[in-house]
Amino acid sequence: MRFIFKTDYDQDIRLLKHSGYWWSYGVLAFLLALAPFVLGGYLLSQLVFVYIYAIVGVSLTILTGFTGQVSLGHAAFLAIGAYTAGFLQSLGVPFVVYFPAAAVITGAVGMVVAIPALRLTGIYLVIATIAFGFIVEEVAARWEAVTHGNEGMRVRTADLIAGINLPRDEPGFYFLCLGTLVAAIVLALNLARSPTGRAFMAIRDSETAAKSMGVNLALYKVKSFTISAAITGMAGVLFAHKLSFISPEMFTLVLSLEFIMVIIIGGIIGLHGAVLGAVFIVMIDPFLTLLKDDVPTLISSLMLAFGAAEQTAAGVASSIGDIGAAPGMKGALYGLIIIFFIIFEPYGLYGRWLKVKLYFQLFPLYKKATFKRQKTYVKSERNR
Amino acid sequence: MFDFVQQLVNGIAVGCIYGLIALGFVLIYKATEVVNFAQGELMMLGGFFAFTFMTLMGLNYWIGFLLAVICMALLGSAIERVVVRPILGYPQFSIVMATIGLGFFARSIAGMIWSTDDLKIETPFSESVTENVVRIGGLVIADDKVSIIVATVLLCVVLYFFFSRTRMGVAMQATSQNMLAAYYMGIPVKRVFSMIWAISAAVACFAGILLAPSTLIHTNVGFLGLKAFPAAVLGGFGSIPGALVGGIIIGVIEALAGFYLPQGFKDVAAYIVLLLVLWFKPEGLFGLKMRKKV
Amino acid sequence: MSLFKVDNISLHFGGLRAVDDVSFAVEKGEVFTIIGPNGAGKTSIFNLISRLYNPTSGTLTFEDRDITAVPPHEIASLGIARTFQNIELFENASVLANLLVGRHCHTTTSIWNELLFLPSVRKAELAHRRAVEEVIDFLGLQKYRDMLIAGLPYGVRKVCEVARALCTEPKLLLLDEPSSGLNVEETEDMAYWITDIKKDLGITVLMVEHDMSLVNRVSDRVLALNYGKVLASGTPSQVQSHPDVIAAYLGG
């Protein structure tokens, strides 16, 4: 078990607390840099989706994890970023201009949305963001001049600088997404260790005390929304290029829920949660395909090996295949996962990882009841 | 002129459905301060249960109605026991997400069990029986719309008196404000929670069966539940008459928007109203303004 | 010129007169205590001063400046800090993080600098940390520095409330029942700290208190309230021997 002897205030401000982190993150960086040259096309594509979802997860962690403002409408910000990119690209604007422009425009919309949200807390804010999501979806379908309505919009490959293209399957695009994710994470971490980040967390925990300590609630809530929206806007541009075709029915409430699931599954207590959650969510689709295609044959061959009759083995295999192929399976799985994580893993995958790490650090002195949840009673949140 | 009144009546009828779902929200919120995002899906399940009893098993409409309501009530209790009770005391965000997850799950399972096609049930008020219309002046109002309005008003009156006059109702309000104190005062908190979810599911079932003739029974009926949010917010989240009034207002606005405004406004009209209400009067028409005392 | 003046302030909630035409003045460098039974309006006056409530009538003057209409988040930068009767700490953060939020009114960095974490931000952070460490030393919170508030005992949380208020470098410190819930030893410590705050840090203290021994020990002047109205005002012994105060509050 490592003991960190603190001799300098700087140690609490530094991002990487001790040398062990240099090694572990270094190895991770090396592996990720190597990935496009080693992994096949399908896995690489999924990894790019992980990055995009993780970027939105980071932005949601800033808004919900740091500032406590729950948003179920982030698909709307993604849509705004994506459509801005598509529209400006069709006007001939180069990538290096419309990438930051999409962030700025989405941030501006976030600022506008934040102003009515200032008065709303808890459940009212959730409902308002759902309403916002629906309105943006409808606008995307009706504003045909800009978004081509329900027909959708084709997005051509990104043109980095004159001549250098970034087609969506090439390593170049992969590194662009990875770079954006790293930039977003570093921004969020910088925010967390600065006065603004502390003001955000003060707003989350006690608005009254934050007011008395000099935190201008309105200003900081607007800042939080703006930053979160801007980062999601950037993810929107990458999303548009990755799919190379966007239409309003891609940006529904279900997508917003997937983003919230990213932080519920990953854990709201740290930025690692955003990445872990993204990995989990993106893995669900391949998992279902696996369930449909490979698992039945696997199970049936196992059963045959254990001496079961051929009929029963085939029957089991086909029923598992049917379950995997059932049309509503994805929704049911989402529902089960959300409920499971909320009841059993309130701190998400990252929380579980920290608990496991603690177990090994304290070994053999770890007590099973270290994280036992105290019985809490419902206290009215109307008077927060 | 007649067009306007016709739209008005249609709007009121749809609004009653919104009101019933909003009522379900408000009931659970009043007792446990949980907002049940799966209320729309409970309504959908109510419709499917009714289909099973009335069409698949061929029972009489009224018996099928009763059985469906009872089944939904039991289902509501079961959901409360399995999903909600372990997470009471968690921050509100978690419980809301759990109910959303529940809604997802319910919708998908319903699709798998009953298939994703549109299903029909036969009611005594169906338009297929051509005499079932009410004529006032030159207006023609279908019987099923009238039945919706009448049933909703009756239900609301019953529930309003339940909450304000009976001991159980007051106990429910106490539980939502301070659960620990309610325990100390001898209120059977767990039974209260089960009961309120059962009542709420039964109300949703009511709504589902009343709605079935107009929209048919299918898995996307639950999305109507999302429209009920503006209704609940407009009425004020803690108020039973508010839920009904809010629902009717939203229904009417939607019907008129669909008729008089260009295409597309009908779907977002409810949400625009919602945002306006949240901006100008967040506590709704009948709600109370709350502030923390430090 | 008094440091802080309250002139004919009233706070009515419909028919309920929480504060009814109260006036008093606090001189620089003194410890001024407000006493009275529960519901007398003492915390309401504090909430009026922190601008969490709007007065129905009357004015508040701080350093000859009218602060009756100032928004609540500007009060801290003016130099008024407060603690809360039912602790309003940030439960999910460490003691250090709580105290650093207290430094918020002294922020010099802009959000763009912070996003990039430029060297100027790092320097400012280290300066804030040094200031916070001085308060930690003053109140003896060293061993609780990195612990989350949620796990701390009540007495320590009370001290953290005071520490957070001190981190704002106030000129006027509002203490709302600093000794409620503390045992005899902790109340002793609190008495020493209040005297130190007055003498060593030169901060004026405006306090609400029920513990009369603490009031006698540290206060320079006392104001007694009942049902939102002023009963008596003067030195501790004057107020404690006032017949109205004895009848309404002290008994015996």
Coordinates of N, CA, C and O in Angstrom, one line a residue, chain A residues 171-297:
Chain A
P171 N -7.1 6.3 -39.6 CA -6.5 6.6 -38.3 C -6.6 8.1 -38.0 O -6.7 8.5 -36.8
G172 N -6.5 9.0 -39.0 CA -6.5 10.4 -38.8 C -7.8 10.8 -38.0 O -7.7 11.6 -37.0
F173 N -8.9 10.3 -38.4 CA -10.2 10.7 -37.7 C -10.2 10.1 -36.3 O -10.6 10.8 -35.4
Y174 N -9.7 8.9 -36.2 CA -9.6 8.3 -34.8 C -8.8 9.2 -33.9 O -9.2 9.4 -32.8
F175 N -7.6 9.7 -34.4 CA -6.8 10.5 -33.5 C -7.5 11.8 -33.2 O -7.3 12.4 -32.1
L176 N -8.3 12.3 -34.2 CA -9.0 13.6 -33.9 C -10.0 13.4 -32.8 O -10.1 14.2 -31.8
C177 N -10.7 12.2 -32.8 CA -11.7 12.0 -31.7 C -11.0 11.8 -30.4 O -11.4 12.3 -29.4
L178 N -9.9 11.0 -30.4 CA -9.1 10.8 -29.2 C -8.6 12.1 -28.6 O -8.7 12.4 -27.4
G179 N -8.1 12.9 -29.6 CA -7.5 14.2 -29.1 C -8.6 15.1 -28.5 O -8.4 15.7 -27.4
T180 N -9.8 15.1 -29.1 CA -10.9 15.9 -28.6 C -11.3 15.4 -27.2 O -11.5 16.2 -26.3
L181 N -11.3 14.0 -27.0 CA -11.7 13.5 -25.7 C -10.7 13.9 -24.7 O -11.0 14.3 -23.6
V182 N -9.4 13.7 -25.0 CA -8.4 14.1 -24.0 C -8.5 15.6 -23.7 O -8.4 16.0 -22.5
A183 N -8.7 16.4 -24.7 CA -8.8 17.9 -24.4 C -10.0 18.1 -23.5 O -9.9 18.9 -22.5
A184 N -11.2 17.4 -23.8 CA -12.3 17.6 -22.9 C -12.1 17.2 -21.5 O -12.4 17.9 -20.5
I185 N -11.4 16.1 -21.3 CA -11.1 15.6 -20.0 C -10.2 16.6 -19.3 O -10.4 16.9 -18.1
V186 N -9.1 17.1 -20.0 CA -8.2 18.0 -19.3 C -8.9 19.3 -18.9 O -8.8 19.8 -17.8
L187 N -9.8 19.8 -19.8 CA -10.6 21.0 -19.5 C -11.4 20.7 -18.2 O -11.5 21.6 -17.3
A188 N -12.1 19.6 -18.2 CA -12.9 19.3 -17.0 C -12.1 19.2 -15.8 O -12.5 19.7 -14.7
L189 N -11.0 18.6 -15.8 CA -10.1 18.4 -14.7 C -9.6 19.8 -14.2 O -9.5 20.1 -13.0
N190 N -9.2 20.6 -15.2 CA -8.8 22.0 -14.8 C -9.9 22.7 -14.1 O -9.7 23.5 -13.2
L191 N -11.1 22.5 -14.6 CA -12.3 23.2 -14.0 C -12.4 22.7 -12.6 O -12.7 23.5 -11.7
A192 N -12.3 21.4 -12.4 CA -12.5 20.9 -11.1 C -11.6 21.4 -10.0 O -11.9 21.5 -8.8
R193 N -10.3 21.7 -10.4 CA -9.4 22.2 -9.4 C -9.3 23.7 -9.3 O -8.4 24.2 -8.7
S194 N -10.2 24.4 -10.0 CA -10.1 25.8 -9.9 C -11.4 26.4 -9.2 O -12.3 25.7 -8.9
P195 N -11.4 27.7 -8.9 CA -12.5 28.3 -8.2 C -13.8 28.1 -8.8 O -14.8 27.8 -8.1
T196 N -13.9 28.1 -10.2 CA -15.1 27.9 -10.8 C -15.7 26.5 -10.6 O -16.9 26.3 -10.3
G197 N -14.8 25.5 -10.6 CA -15.3 24.1 -10.3 C -15.8 24.0 -8.9 O -16.8 23.3 -8.6
R198 N -15.1 24.6 -8.0 CA -15.6 24.6 -6.6 C -16.9 25.3 -6.4 O -17.8 24.9 -5.7
A199 N -17.1 26.4 -7.2 CA -18.4 27.1 -7.1 C -19.5 26.2 -7.7 O -20.6 26.1 -7.1
F200 N -19.2 25.4 -8.7 CA -20.1 24.4 -9.3 C -20.6 23.5 -8.2 O -21.7 23.2 -8.0
M201 N -19.5 22.9 -7.5 CA -19.9 21.9 -6.5 C -20.6 22.5 -5.3 O -21.4 21.8 -4.7
A202 N -20.3 23.8 -5.0 CA -21.1 24.4 -4.0 C -22.5 24.5 -4.4 O -23.4 24.3 -3.5
I203 N -22.8 24.9 -5.6 CA -24.2 25.0 -6.1 C -24.9 23.7 -6.0 O -26.0 23.6 -5.6
R204 N -24.2 22.6 -6.3 CA -24.8 21.3 -6.2 C -25.2 20.9 -4.8 O -26.2 20.4 -4.5
D205 N -24.3 21.2 -3.8 CA -24.5 20.8 -2.4 C -25.4 21.7 -1.6 O -26.2 21.2 -0.8
S206 N -25.3 23.0 -1.7 CA -26.1 23.9 -0.9 C -26.2 25.2 -1.5 O -25.2 26.0 -1.4
E207 N -27.3 25.5 -2.2 CA -27.3 26.8 -2.9 C -27.3 28.0 -1.9 O -26.7 29.0 -2.2
T208 N -27.9 27.8 -0.7 CA -28.0 28.9 0.2 C -26.6 29.3 0.7 O -26.2 30.4 0.7
A209 N -25.8 28.2 1.0 CA -24.4 28.5 1.5 C -23.6 29.1 0.4 O -22.8 30.0 0.6
A210 N -23.8 28.6 -0.8 CA -23.0 29.1 -2.0 C -23.3 30.6 -2.1 O -22.4 31.4 -2.3
K211 N -24.6 31.0 -2.0 CA -24.9 32.4 -2.1 C -24.2 33.2 -1.1 O -23.7 34.3 -1.3
S212 N -24.2 32.7 0.2 CA -23.6 33.4 1.2 C -22.1 33.5 1.1 O -21.4 34.4 1.7
M213 N -21.5 32.6 0.4 CA -20.0 32.6 0.2 C -19.6 33.5 -1.0 O -18.5 33.6 -1.4
G214 N -20.6 34.1 -1.6 CA -20.3 35.0 -2.7 C -20.4 34.4 -4.1 O -20.0 35.0 -5.1
V215 N -21.0 33.2 -4.2 CA -21.1 32.6 -5.6 C -22.4 33.1 -6.2 O -23.5 33.0 -5.7
N216 N -22.3 33.7 -7.4 CA -23.4 34.3 -8.1 C -24.1 33.1 -8.8 O -23.6 32.6 -9.8
L217 N -25.2 32.6 -8.2 CA -25.8 31.3 -8.7 C -26.1 31.4 -10.2 O -25.8 30.5 -11.0
A218 N -26.7 32.5 -10.6 CA -27.2 32.6 -12.0 C -26.0 32.5 -12.9 O -26.0 31.8 -13.9
L219 N -24.9 33.3 -12.6 CA -23.8 33.3 -13.5 C -23.1 32.0 -13.6 O -22.8 31.5 -14.7
Y220 N -23.0 31.3 -12.5 CA -22.3 30.0 -12.6 C -23.1 28.9 -13.2 O -22.6 28.0 -13.9
K221 N -24.4 28.9 -13.0 CA -25.3 27.9 -13.7 C -25.2 28.2 -15.2 O -25.1 27.2 -15.9
V222 N -25.3 29.4 -15.6 CA -25.2 29.7 -17.0 C -23.8 29.2 -17.6 O -23.7 28.6 -18.6
K223 N -22.7 29.5 -16.8 CA -21.4 29.0 -17.2 C -21.4 27.5 -17.4 O -20.9 27.0 -18.4
S224 N -22.0 26.8 -16.4 CA -22.0 25.4 -16.5 C -22.7 24.8 -17.7 O -22.2 24.0 -18.4
F225 N -23.9 25.4 -18.0 CA -24.7 25.0 -19.1 C -23.9 25.3 -20.4 O -23.9 24.5 -21.3
T226 N -23.3 26.5 -20.5 CA -22.6 26.9 -21.7 C -21.4 25.9 -22.0 O -21.3 25.4 -23.1
I227 N -20.6 25.7 -21.0 CA -19.4 24.8 -21.2 C -19.9 23.4 -21.6 O -19.4 22.8 -22.5
S228 N -20.9 22.9 -20.9 CA -21.4 21.6 -21.2 C -21.9 21.5 -22.6 O -21.7 20.5 -23.3
A229 N -22.7 22.5 -23.0 CA -23.3 22.5 -24.3 C -22.2 22.6 -25.4 O -22.2 21.9 -26.4
A230 N -21.2 23.4 -25.1 CA -20.1 23.6 -26.1 C -19.4 22.3 -26.3 O -19.1 21.9 -27.5
I231 N -19.1 21.6 -25.3 CA -18.3 20.3 -25.4 C -19.2 19.3 -26.2 O -18.7 18.6 -27.1
T232 N -20.5 19.3 -25.9 CA -21.4 18.4 -26.6 C -21.5 18.8 -28.1 O -21.6 17.9 -28.9
G233 N -21.4 20.1 -28.3 CA -21.5 20.5 -29.7 C -20.3 20.0 -30.5 O -20.4 19.5 -31.6
M234 N -19.1 20.0 -29.9 CA -17.9 19.4 -30.5 C -18.2 17.9 -30.8 O -17.8 17.4 -31.9
A235 N -18.7 17.2 -29.8 CA -19.0 15.8 -30.1 C -20.0 15.7 -31.2 O -19.9 14.7 -32.0
G236 N -20.9 16.6 -31.3 CA -21.9 16.6 -32.4 C -21.2 16.6 -33.8 O -21.6 15.9 -34.7
V237 N -20.2 17.5 -33.9 CA -19.5 17.6 -35.2 C -18.9 16.2 -35.5 O -19.0 15.7 -36.7
L238 N -18.2 15.6 -34.6 CA -17.6 14.3 -34.8 C -18.6 13.3 -35.1 O -18.4 12.4 -36.0
F239 N -19.7 13.3 -34.4 CA -20.8 12.4 -34.6 C -21.3 12.5 -36.1 O -21.5 11.5 -36.7
A240 N -21.5 13.7 -36.5 CA -22.0 13.9 -37.9 C -21.0 13.3 -38.9 O -21.4 12.7 -39.9
H241 N -19.7 13.6 -38.7 CA -18.7 13.0 -39.6 C -18.7 11.5 -39.6 O -18.5 10.8 -40.6
K242 N -18.8 11.0 -38.4 CA -18.7 9.5 -38.2 C -19.9 8.8 -39.0 O -19.6 7.8 -39.6
L243 N -21.1 9.4 -38.8 CA -22.2 8.7 -39.5 C -22.4 9.1 -40.9 O -23.1 8.5 -41.7
S244 N -21.8 10.3 -41.3 CA -21.9 10.9 -42.6 C -23.3 11.1 -43.1 O -23.5 11.5 -44.2
F245 N -24.2 11.0 -42.2 CA -25.6 11.3 -42.6 C -26.4 11.5 -41.3 O -26.4 10.7 -40.4
I246 N -27.1 12.7 -41.2 CA -27.8 13.0 -40.0 C -29.3 13.3 -40.3 O -29.5 14.0 -41.4
S247 N -30.2 12.9 -39.5 CA -31.6 13.2 -39.7 C -32.2 13.4 -38.3 O -31.7 12.8 -37.3
P248 N -33.3 14.1 -38.3 CA -33.9 14.4 -36.9 C -34.2 13.2 -36.1 O -34.1 13.3 -34.8
E249 N -34.6 12.0 -36.7 CA -35.0 10.9 -35.8 C -33.8 10.2 -35.1 O -34.0 9.3 -34.4
M250 N -32.6 10.8 -35.4 CA -31.4 10.2 -34.6 C -31.3 10.8 -33.3 O -30.6 10.3 -32.4
F251 N -31.9 12.0 -33.1 CA -31.6 12.8 -31.9 C -32.8 12.8 -31.0 O -33.4 13.9 -30.7
T252 N -33.3 11.7 -30.6 CA -34.5 11.6 -29.8 C -34.2 11.5 -28.3 O -33.0 11.5 -27.9
L253 N -35.3 11.4 -27.6 CA -35.1 11.3 -26.1 C -34.3 10.1 -25.7 O -33.6 10.1 -24.8
V254 N -34.4 9.0 -26.6 CA -33.7 7.8 -26.3 C -32.2 8.0 -26.3 O -31.5 7.5 -25.4
L255 N -31.8 8.9 -27.2 CA -30.3 9.2 -27.2 C -29.9 10.0 -26.0 O -28.9 9.7 -25.4
S256 N -30.8 10.9 -25.6 CA -30.5 11.6 -24.3 C -30.4 10.7 -23.2 O -29.5 10.8 -22.3
L257 N -31.3 9.7 -23.2 CA -31.2 8.7 -22.1 C -30.0 7.9 -22.1 O -29.4 7.5 -21.1
E258 N -29.5 7.6 -23.4 CA -28.3 6.8 -23.5 C -27.1 7.6 -22.8 O -26.3 7.0 -22.2
F259 N -27.1 8.9 -23.0 CA -26.1 9.7 -22.5 C -26.1 9.7 -20.9 O -25.1 9.6 -20.3
I260 N -27.4 9.8 -20.4 CA -27.5 9.8 -19.0 C -27.0 8.4 -18.5 O -26.4 8.3 -17.4
M261 N -27.4 7.4 -19.2 CA -26.9 6.1 -18.8 C -25.4 6.0 -18.7 O -24.9 5.3 -17.9
V262 N -24.7 6.7 -19.6 CA -23.3 6.7 -19.6 C -22.8 7.1 -18.2 O -21.9 6.5 -17.6
I263 N -23.4 8.2 -17.7 CA -22.8 8.6 -16.4 C -23.4 7.8 -15.2 O -22.8 7.7 -14.2
I264 N -24.6 7.2 -15.4 CA -25.1 6.4 -14.3 C -24.3 5.1 -14.2 O -23.9 4.7 -13.2
I265 N -24.0 4.5 -15.4 CA -23.3 3.2 -15.4 C -21.8 3.5 -15.0 O -21.2 2.8 -14.2
G266 N -21.2 4.5 -15.6 CA -19.8 4.8 -15.3 C -19.6 5.3 -13.9 O -18.6 5.1 -13.3
G267 N -20.6 6.0 -13.4 CA -20.4 6.6 -12.1 C -20.2 8.1 -12.2 O -19.5 8.6 -13.0
I268 N -20.9 8.8 -11.3 CA -21.0 10.2 -11.4 C -19.9 10.9 -10.7 O -19.7 12.1 -10.7
I269 N -19.1 10.1 -10.0 CA -18.1 10.7 -9.0 C -16.8 11.1 -9.7 O -16.0 11.7 -9.1
G270 N -16.6 10.8 -10.9 CA -15.3 11.2 -11.5 C -15.4 11.1 -13.0 O -16.3 10.5 -13.6
L271 N -14.4 11.7 -13.7 CA -14.4 11.7 -15.2 C -14.2 10.3 -15.7 O -14.5 10.0 -16.9
H272 N -13.5 9.4 -15.0 CA -13.3 8.1 -15.4 C -14.6 7.4 -15.7 O -14.7 6.6 -16.6
G273 N -15.6 7.8 -15.0 CA -17.0 7.2 -15.1 C -17.5 7.5 -16.5 O -18.1 6.6 -17.1
A274 N -17.2 8.7 -17.1 CA -17.7 9.0 -18.4 C -17.2 8.0 -19.4 O -17.9 7.4 -20.3
V275 N -15.9 7.7 -19.3 CA -15.3 6.8 -20.3 C -15.7 5.4 -20.1 O -16.1 4.7 -21.0
L276 N -15.8 4.9 -18.8 CA -16.2 3.6 -18.6 C -17.6 3.4 -19.0 O -18.0 2.3 -19.6
G277 N -18.5 4.3 -18.7 CA -19.9 4.2 -19.1 C -20.0 4.2 -20.6 O -20.8 3.4 -21.1
A278 N -19.2 5.0 -21.3 CA -19.3 5.0 -22.8 C -18.9 3.6 -23.3 O -19.6 3.1 -24.2
V279 N -17.9 3.0 -22.8 CA -17.5 1.7 -23.2 C -18.6 0.7 -23.0 O -18.9 0.0 -24.0
F280 N -19.2 0.8 -21.9 CA -20.3 -0.2 -21.6 C -21.5 0.0 -22.6 O -22.0 -1.0 -23.1
I281 N -21.9 1.2 -22.8 CA -23.0 1.5 -23.6 C -22.7 1.1 -25.1 O -23.6 0.4 -25.7
V282 N -21.6 1.4 -25.6 CA -21.3 1.1 -27.0 C -21.1 -0.4 -27.1 O -21.4 -1.0 -28.2
M283 N -20.8 -1.1 -26.0 CA -20.6 -2.6 -26.1 C -22.0 -3.3 -26.1 O -22.0 -4.5 -26.4
I284 N -23.1 -2.6 -25.8 CA -24.4 -3.3 -25.7 C -24.8 -3.9 -27.1 O -25.2 -5.0 -27.2
D285 N -24.6 -3.1 -28.1 CA -25.0 -3.6 -29.4 C -24.3 -4.8 -29.9 O -24.9 -5.8 -30.3
P286 N -22.9 -4.8 -29.8 CA -22.2 -6.0 -30.2 C -22.6 -7.2 -29.3 O -22.7 -8.3 -29.7
F287 N -22.9 -6.9 -28.0 CA -23.3 -7.9 -27.1 C -24.6 -8.6 -27.5 O -24.7 -9.8 -27.5
L288 N -25.5 -7.8 -28.0 CA -26.8 -8.3 -28.4 C -26.6 -9.2 -29.7 O -27.2 -10.2 -29.9
T289 N -25.7 -8.7 -30.6 CA -25.4 -9.5 -31.8 C -24.8 -10.8 -31.4 O -25.1 -11.9 -32.0
L290 N -23.9 -10.7 -30.4 CA -23.3 -12.0 -29.9 C -24.3 -12.9 -29.4 O -24.3 -14.1 -29.7
L291 N -25.3 -12.4 -28.6 CA -26.3 -13.2 -28.0 C -27.1 -13.9 -29.1 O -27.5 -15.0 -29.0
K292 N -27.3 -13.1 -30.2 CA -28.2 -13.6 -31.2 C -27.4 -14.7 -32.1 O -28.0 -15.7 -32.4
D293 N -26.2 -14.4 -32.4 CA -25.4 -15.3 -33.3 C -24.6 -16.4 -32.7 O -24.7 -17.5 -33.0
D294 N -23.7 -15.9 -31.8 CA -22.7 -16.9 -31.3 C -23.1 -17.7 -30.1 O -22.7 -18.9 -30.0
V295 N -23.7 -17.0 -29.1 CA -24.0 -17.7 -27.9 C -24.8 -18.9 -28.0 O -24.6 -20.0 -27.4
P296 N -25.9 -18.9 -28.9 CA -26.7 -20.2 -29.0 C -25.9 -21.4 -29.4 O -26.0 -22.4 -28.7
T297 N -25.0 -21.2 -30.4 CA -24.2 -22.4 -30.8 C -23.3 -22.8 -29.7 O -23.0 -24.0 -29.4

